[in-house]
Amino acid sequence: MSDSASVVAPPPNKRVRRTSFNEGTGRLAALLLSPTLIVLLLVIGYPIISALRESLYTSGQRIDADGFVIEGSQFVGLDNFAAIFSGATGDRFWNAFYNTTFFTVTCVVIETLLGVLMALVMHKAFKGRAIVRASILIPWAIPTVVSALLWKWIFQADGIANDVLGTQILWSTEGWQSVMSVIIADTWKTAPFIGLLVLAGLQTIPDEVYEAAKVDGASPWKTFTRITLPLVKPALLVAVLFRILDTLRIFDLPYVLVGPNKSSVETLSILAFLEANQTRYGPAAAYATMLFLYIVVVAYVFVRLLGADVIGEARVNKPKKNGKNGRRNEVGPGTAAGTATGSAIAGGGAG
């Protein structure tokens, strides 16, 4: 055997030194990310802190105990928050809270169902697929205010909606019709967003998975529920989470489509805006703070319970040590994906 073919093995007790990520890399990453973090603190952190501070004050003209007019801001502590839950103000707050929650649940459920159907249609290979994809995504490209104006013209008393239905419904007045108009307009605009993200998830599924399921005799419904949905679940959860957070702060669509001071469509964002428009900045900041806390709680519960991968960091099992030789059994992303795919195929073929 020649010298070139010989393999020199490392000493049995010699440990191979591996480069650690923390050797200067973390410090360099912090240095490179510091400008972005500073901008985020100025753009996001400072307004949040200012709103929290403003919610503890009251501003404008008021009369003190001696009958004198006082101007400027005065520290009132939690009085603005206490006033939210009492009297007529409390009734208005709970009505806005109910409308916000109702719009969020109803719109997101409908948009998720339609978005998944759109993604399945756009994922199929057929003639003219590019035109269909472009037409489906057009509503999402239209600004919300413009979309609200378009639907406002459609839902006018002499608009096309009443002509098609053969009715004379006043869609912009108080009642169920104004709620339906907001749900229809919001679903038309944002269902393509969920469809776009789900389509991106569908395109990552290998064709071999469906071919194996077909060979195993899986029905189309089993293939959809046991293969498509589990493998597209990460993208779907992120899309639903984004839509939940977006709908919780819905403002421009009902404000432009129906109008202000309509209790049937008044949301927390509209309520905070109307208070600020009347220069009652303390109560407005209190409403905004309550909405902020509501969004934080919903996002935390959604991520913790359903495991939505918001930042795109897939969870990989940590390597485990073997009890005999002390080696580590590496479990990588490919192995985890292969196991999940095999389980999906097996489940699809069952029954």
Short mmCIF file of C-alpha atoms in Angstrom, two decimals:
data_model
loop_
_atom_site.label_atom_id
_atom_site.label_comp_id
_atom_site.label_asym_id
_atom_site.label_seq_id
_atom_site.Cartn_x
_atom_site.Cartn_y
_atom_site.Cartn_z
CA MET A 1 0.00 0.00 0.00
CA SER A 2 1.40 3.41 -0.96
CA ASP A 3 1.91 6.28 1.41
CA SER A 4 -0.74 8.37 -0.38
CA ALA A 5 -3.39 5.76 0.31
CA SER A 6 -2.62 5.47 4.00
CA VAL A 7 -4.97 7.18 6.43
CA VAL A 8 -3.57 8.69 9.57
CA ALA A 9 -6.09 8.30 12.39
CA PRO A 10 -6.12 10.78 15.27
CA PRO A 11 -5.02 9.56 18.68
CA PRO A 12 -7.86 7.76 20.47
CA ASN A 13 -7.88 10.12 23.44
CA LYS A 14 -7.26 13.28 21.44
CA ARG A 15 -10.31 15.54 21.27
CA VAL A 16 -10.84 17.53 18.11
CA ARG A 17 -11.32 21.19 18.95
CA ARG A 18 -14.35 22.71 17.27
CA THR A 19 -14.80 26.39 16.62
CA SER A 20 -17.39 27.81 18.96
CA PHE A 21 -19.97 30.34 17.85
CA ASN A 22 -19.24 32.49 20.90
CA GLU A 23 -15.61 33.15 20.01
CA GLY A 24 -16.04 36.74 18.92
CA THR A 25 -19.03 35.98 16.75
CA GLY A 26 -21.61 37.03 19.33
CA ARG A 27 -19.85 40.33 19.94
CA LEU A 28 -19.63 41.02 16.22
CA ALA A 29 -23.32 40.15 15.78
CA ALA A 30 -24.29 42.52 18.61
CA LEU A 31 -22.20 45.28 17.04
CA LEU A 32 -23.81 44.81 13.63
CA LEU A 33 -27.33 44.65 15.05
CA SER A 34 -26.95 47.63 17.37
CA PRO A 35 -28.05 50.26 14.77
CA THR A 36 -31.20 48.27 14.04
CA LEU A 37 -31.94 47.85 17.74
CA ILE A 38 -31.48 51.57 18.34
CA VAL A 39 -33.91 52.40 15.52
CA LEU A 40 -36.45 49.91 16.91
CA LEU A 41 -36.17 51.45 20.36
CA LEU A 42 -36.78 54.92 18.94
CA VAL A 43 -39.60 53.91 16.58
CA ILE A 44 -41.37 51.32 18.77
CA GLY A 45 -40.11 51.56 22.35
CA TYR A 46 -40.36 55.32 22.80
CA PRO A 47 -44.01 55.62 21.56
CA ILE A 48 -45.08 52.75 23.82
CA ILE A 49 -43.43 54.31 26.87
CA SER A 50 -44.90 57.73 25.98
CA ALA A 51 -48.39 56.24 25.65
CA LEU A 52 -48.07 54.49 29.01
CA ARG A 53 -46.98 57.74 30.62
CA GLU A 54 -49.75 59.74 28.94
CA SER A 55 -52.37 57.29 30.23
CA LEU A 56 -51.48 58.34 33.78
CA TYR A 57 -52.22 62.02 33.12
CA THR A 58 -55.21 64.08 32.13
CA SER A 59 -54.98 67.18 29.96
CA GLY A 60 -57.17 70.08 28.89
CA GLN A 61 -59.22 72.57 30.84
CA ARG A 62 -60.89 71.56 34.10
CA ILE A 63 -62.22 73.20 37.24
CA ASP A 64 -60.63 72.51 40.59
CA ALA A 65 -62.33 72.36 43.99
CA ASP A 66 -62.12 76.14 44.40
CA GLY A 67 -63.83 76.85 41.08
CA PHE A 68 -60.72 77.96 39.18
CA VAL A 69 -60.00 76.84 35.63
CA ILE A 70 -56.83 74.77 35.33
CA GLU A 71 -55.02 74.05 32.10
CA GLY A 72 -52.29 71.58 31.30
CA SER A 73 -51.57 68.02 32.32
CA GLN A 74 -52.15 66.64 35.77
CA PHE A 75 -51.09 63.29 37.17
CA VAL A 76 -54.16 61.17 37.98
CA GLY A 77 -52.60 57.73 38.34
CA LEU A 78 -54.94 54.92 37.32
CA ASP A 79 -58.07 57.10 37.22
CA ASN A 80 -58.21 56.94 33.42
CA PHE A 81 -58.19 53.15 33.55
CA ALA A 82 -60.78 53.07 36.34
CA ALA A 83 -63.07 55.35 34.31
CA ILE A 84 -62.96 52.89 31.40
CA PHE A 85 -64.90 50.27 33.35
CA SER A 86 -67.54 52.50 34.95
CA GLY A 87 -70.77 54.14 33.80
CA ALA A 88 -71.52 55.00 30.20
CA THR A 89 -67.81 54.95 29.40
CA GLY A 90 -67.63 51.34 30.54
CA ASP A 91 -70.59 50.36 28.36
CA ARG A 92 -68.94 51.97 25.36
CA PHE A 93 -65.62 50.28 26.11
CA TRP A 94 -67.14 46.81 26.42
CA ASN A 95 -69.12 47.35 23.23
CA ALA A 96 -65.91 48.28 21.39
CA PHE A 97 -64.13 45.33 22.99
CA TYR A 98 -66.89 42.98 21.81
CA ASN A 99 -66.86 44.41 18.28
CA THR A 100 -63.07 44.05 18.08
CA THR A 101 -63.18 40.44 19.25
CA PHE A 102 -66.14 39.58 17.02
CA PHE A 103 -64.51 41.02 13.90
CA THR A 104 -61.26 39.23 14.72
CA VAL A 105 -62.80 35.79 15.23
CA THR A 106 -65.28 35.99 12.35
CA CYS A 107 -62.99 37.54 9.76
CA VAL A 108 -59.98 35.35 10.56
CA VAL A 109 -62.01 32.13 10.40
CA ILE A 110 -63.58 33.02 7.05
CA GLU A 111 -60.32 34.33 5.64
CA THR A 112 -58.45 31.19 6.70
CA LEU A 113 -60.93 28.90 4.95
CA LEU A 114 -60.96 30.99 1.78
CA GLY A 115 -57.19 31.51 1.91
CA VAL A 116 -56.50 27.78 2.05
CA LEU A 117 -58.86 27.21 -0.88
CA MET A 118 -57.12 29.96 -2.85
CA ALA A 119 -53.73 28.45 -2.10
CA LEU A 120 -54.86 25.00 -3.26
CA VAL A 121 -56.20 26.51 -6.49
CA MET A 122 -53.04 28.54 -7.13
CA HIS A 123 -50.86 25.52 -6.38
CA LYS A 124 -52.44 23.37 -9.08
CA ALA A 125 -50.76 23.25 -12.48
CA PHE A 126 -53.21 24.39 -15.16
CA LYS A 127 -53.29 26.69 -18.14
CA GLY A 128 -53.57 30.34 -17.16
CA ARG A 129 -52.40 29.79 -13.59
CA ALA A 130 -50.35 33.01 -13.64
CA ILE A 131 -53.44 35.07 -14.49
CA VAL A 132 -55.43 33.41 -11.72
CA ARG A 133 -52.66 34.08 -9.19
CA ALA A 134 -52.42 37.73 -10.19
CA SER A 135 -56.19 38.24 -10.01
CA ILE A 136 -56.39 36.64 -6.56
CA LEU A 137 -53.58 38.78 -5.17
CA ILE A 138 -54.88 42.10 -6.55
CA PRO A 139 -57.19 42.81 -3.55
CA TRP A 140 -54.27 42.44 -1.15
CA ALA A 141 -52.24 44.98 -3.16
CA ILE A 142 -54.95 47.65 -2.85
CA PRO A 143 -54.52 50.00 0.14
CA THR A 144 -57.10 49.52 2.88
CA VAL A 145 -58.52 53.03 2.61
CA VAL A 146 -58.97 52.68 -1.14
CA SER A 147 -60.59 49.29 -0.62
CA ALA A 148 -62.95 50.80 1.95
CA LEU A 149 -63.95 53.55 -0.50
CA LEU A 150 -64.60 50.99 -3.24
CA TRP A 151 -66.86 48.95 -0.99
CA LYS A 152 -68.54 52.12 0.27
CA TRP A 153 -69.60 52.89 -3.30
CA ILE A 154 -70.73 49.28 -3.75
CA PHE A 155 -72.85 49.40 -0.57
CA GLN A 156 -74.49 52.75 -1.30
CA ALA A 157 -78.26 52.88 -1.40
CA ASP A 158 -78.12 53.04 -5.21
CA GLY A 159 -74.99 50.87 -5.42
CA ILE A 160 -74.41 47.62 -7.19
CA ALA A 161 -74.95 45.52 -4.07
CA ASN A 162 -78.60 46.52 -3.78
CA ASP A 163 -79.05 46.15 -7.55
CA VAL A 164 -77.74 42.58 -7.47
CA LEU A 165 -79.72 41.62 -4.36
CA GLY A 166 -82.83 43.51 -5.48
CA THR A 167 -83.13 45.26 -2.12
CA GLN A 168 -82.83 48.73 -0.62
CA ILE A 169 -80.57 48.05 2.37
CA LEU A 170 -78.88 51.03 4.00
CA TRP A 171 -75.53 49.38 4.62
CA SER A 172 -73.91 52.33 6.39
CA THR A 173 -76.55 52.64 9.12
CA GLU A 174 -76.62 51.00 12.55
CA GLY A 175 -77.40 47.30 12.56
CA TRP A 176 -76.33 43.95 11.22
CA GLN A 177 -75.91 45.30 7.69
CA SER A 178 -72.98 47.53 8.67
CA VAL A 179 -71.30 44.60 10.44
CA MET A 180 -71.77 42.42 7.36
CA SER A 181 -70.34 45.10 5.09
CA VAL A 182 -67.16 45.31 7.19
CA ILE A 183 -66.77 41.51 7.27
CA ILE A 184 -67.27 41.20 3.49
CA ALA A 185 -64.84 44.02 2.69
CA ASP A 186 -62.17 42.75 5.10
CA THR A 187 -62.47 39.17 3.85
CA TRP A 188 -62.22 40.27 0.21
CA LYS A 189 -59.05 42.22 0.89
CA THR A 190 -57.06 40.00 3.26
CA ALA A 191 -58.01 36.41 2.40
CA PRO A 192 -55.41 36.50 -0.44
CA PHE A 193 -52.74 37.27 2.19
CA ILE A 194 -53.37 33.95 3.93
CA GLY A 195 -53.56 32.26 0.54
CA LEU A 196 -50.15 33.67 -0.41
CA LEU A 197 -48.43 32.40 2.75
CA VAL A 198 -50.11 29.00 2.54
CA LEU A 199 -49.08 28.76 -1.12
CA ALA A 200 -45.47 29.32 -0.08
CA GLY A 201 -45.83 26.45 2.39
CA LEU A 202 -47.40 24.17 -0.23
CA GLN A 203 -44.51 24.71 -2.61
CA THR A 204 -42.06 23.33 -0.03
CA ILE A 205 -43.81 19.94 0.10
CA PRO A 206 -42.03 17.41 -2.14
CA ASP A 207 -44.06 15.73 -4.88
CA GLU A 208 -42.71 12.35 -3.77
CA VAL A 209 -44.81 12.59 -0.62
CA TYR A 210 -48.05 12.75 -2.61
CA GLU A 211 -46.86 10.02 -4.96
CA ALA A 212 -46.15 7.73 -2.02
CA ALA A 213 -49.55 8.50 -0.51
CA LYS A 214 -51.22 7.70 -3.84
CA VAL A 215 -49.38 4.39 -4.02
CA ASP A 216 -50.52 3.58 -0.47
CA GLY A 217 -54.13 4.15 -1.53
CA ALA A 218 -54.78 7.36 0.42
CA SER A 219 -57.97 9.18 -0.55
CA PRO A 220 -57.84 12.89 -1.50
CA TRP A 221 -59.37 13.86 1.85
CA LYS A 222 -56.88 11.73 3.79
CA THR A 223 -54.05 13.19 1.74
CA PHE A 224 -55.22 16.71 2.56
CA THR A 225 -55.78 16.15 6.28
CA ARG A 226 -52.81 13.85 6.97
CA ILE A 227 -50.17 15.28 4.63
CA THR A 228 -51.01 18.76 3.32
CA LEU A 229 -52.30 20.33 6.53
CA PRO A 230 -49.58 18.97 8.87
CA LEU A 231 -46.77 19.97 6.52
CA VAL A 232 -48.22 23.41 5.78
CA LYS A 233 -49.11 24.05 9.43
CA PRO A 234 -46.09 26.32 10.22
CA ALA A 235 -46.90 28.74 7.40
CA LEU A 236 -50.62 28.60 8.16
CA LEU A 237 -50.13 29.38 11.86
CA VAL A 238 -47.93 32.38 11.09
CA ALA A 239 -50.48 33.68 8.57
CA VAL A 240 -53.35 33.29 11.05
CA LEU A 241 -51.34 34.98 13.81
CA PHE A 242 -50.53 37.95 11.59
CA ARG A 243 -54.18 38.29 10.62
CA ILE A 244 -55.31 38.09 14.25
CA LEU A 245 -52.91 40.84 15.29
CA ASP A 246 -53.91 42.95 12.29
CA THR A 247 -57.66 42.56 12.84
CA LEU A 248 -57.42 43.32 16.56
CA ARG A 249 -56.27 46.83 15.68
CA ILE A 250 -58.74 47.30 12.81
CA PHE A 251 -59.52 50.97 12.31
CA ASP A 252 -59.45 52.36 8.79
CA LEU A 253 -61.85 49.89 7.15
CA PRO A 254 -64.91 50.41 9.44
CA TYR A 255 -64.08 54.09 9.94
CA VAL A 256 -64.10 54.85 6.20
CA LEU A 257 -66.69 52.29 5.10
CA VAL A 258 -69.37 52.88 7.77
CA GLY A 259 -68.21 56.01 9.58
CA PRO A 260 -67.43 57.17 13.12
CA ASN A 261 -69.77 57.08 16.12
CA LYS A 262 -71.48 53.89 14.93
CA SER A 263 -71.73 51.60 17.94
CA SER A 264 -72.29 48.49 15.80
CA VAL A 265 -68.80 48.73 14.24
CA GLU A 266 -66.92 50.85 16.77
CA THR A 267 -63.66 49.13 17.73
CA LEU A 268 -61.05 49.90 20.37
CA SER A 269 -58.84 51.65 17.82
CA ILE A 270 -61.71 53.88 16.69
CA LEU A 271 -62.60 54.62 20.31
CA ALA A 272 -59.04 55.66 21.12
CA PHE A 273 -58.91 57.83 17.99
CA LEU A 274 -62.16 59.60 18.82
CA GLU A 275 -60.97 60.34 22.35
CA ALA A 276 -57.69 61.76 21.04
CA ASN A 277 -59.60 63.78 18.43
CA GLN A 278 -61.43 65.48 21.31
CA THR A 279 -58.05 66.29 22.94
CA ARG A 280 -58.71 63.80 25.74
CA TYR A 281 -55.27 62.31 25.39
CA GLY A 282 -55.19 60.60 28.79
CA PRO A 283 -58.29 58.43 28.21
CA ALA A 284 -57.20 57.85 24.60
CA ALA A 285 -53.83 56.57 25.79
CA ALA A 286 -55.63 54.37 28.33
CA TYR A 287 -57.75 52.81 25.57
CA ALA A 288 -54.65 52.30 23.43
CA THR A 289 -52.83 50.71 26.37
CA MET A 290 -55.70 48.29 26.98
CA LEU A 291 -55.68 47.34 23.31
CA PHE A 292 -51.91 46.87 23.43
CA LEU A 293 -52.18 44.55 26.44
CA TYR A 294 -54.99 42.64 24.74
CA ILE A 295 -52.86 42.08 21.65
CA VAL A 296 -49.86 41.00 23.73
CA VAL A 297 -51.92 38.44 25.65
CA VAL A 298 -53.52 37.03 22.50
CA ALA A 299 -50.16 36.76 20.72
CA TYR A 300 -48.51 35.09 23.73
CA VAL A 301 -51.31 32.55 24.15
CA PHE A 302 -51.34 31.81 20.42
CA VAL A 303 -47.60 31.24 20.24
CA ARG A 304 -47.42 29.20 23.45
CA LEU A 305 -50.43 26.99 22.79
CA LEU A 306 -50.15 26.46 19.04
CA GLY A 307 -46.39 26.92 18.68
CA ALA A 308 -46.41 29.40 15.82
CA ASP A 309 -42.85 29.85 14.50
CA VAL A 310 -42.99 33.64 14.11
CA ILE A 311 -39.28 34.35 13.66
CA GLY A 312 -38.62 31.37 11.39
CA GLU A 313 -36.48 29.48 13.87
CA ALA A 314 -37.39 25.81 13.53
CA ARG A 315 -37.18 23.76 16.67
CA VAL A 316 -34.61 21.00 16.36
CA ASN A 317 -34.14 18.26 18.93
CA LYS A 318 -30.95 18.57 20.92
CA PRO A 319 -28.34 15.85 20.35
CA LYS A 320 -28.47 13.09 22.93
CA LYS A 321 -25.55 11.18 24.35
CA ASN A 322 -25.22 7.47 23.86
CA GLY A 323 -24.84 5.68 27.16
CA LYS A 324 -22.09 3.26 26.02
CA ASN A 325 -19.54 5.13 24.01
CA GLY A 326 -20.48 8.70 24.98
CA ARG A 327 -21.16 9.72 21.39
CA ARG A 328 -23.93 12.05 20.43
CA ASN A 329 -26.78 10.99 18.20
CA GLU A 330 -27.25 13.93 15.91
CA VAL A 331 -30.86 14.67 15.07
CA GLY A 332 -30.95 17.25 12.31
CA PRO A 333 -33.72 19.07 10.52
CA GLY A 334 -33.65 16.60 7.65
CA THR A 335 -34.14 13.66 9.96
CA ALA A 336 -37.03 15.35 11.74
CA ALA A 337 -38.65 16.30 8.44
CA GLY A 338 -38.24 12.79 7.11
CA THR A 339 -39.84 11.31 10.21
CA ALA A 340 -42.76 13.70 10.01
CA THR A 341 -43.23 12.95 6.31
CA GLY A 342 -43.18 9.22 6.91
CA SER A 343 -45.74 9.54 9.67
CA ALA A 344 -47.96 11.65 7.43
CA ILE A 345 -47.80 9.08 4.66
CA ALA A 346 -48.58 6.27 7.05
CA GLY A 347 -51.52 8.20 8.45
CA GLY A 348 -52.76 9.03 4.99
CA GLY A 349 -52.78 5.41 3.95
CA ALA A 350 -54.61 4.24 7.02
CA GLY A 351 -58.37 3.92 6.94
#
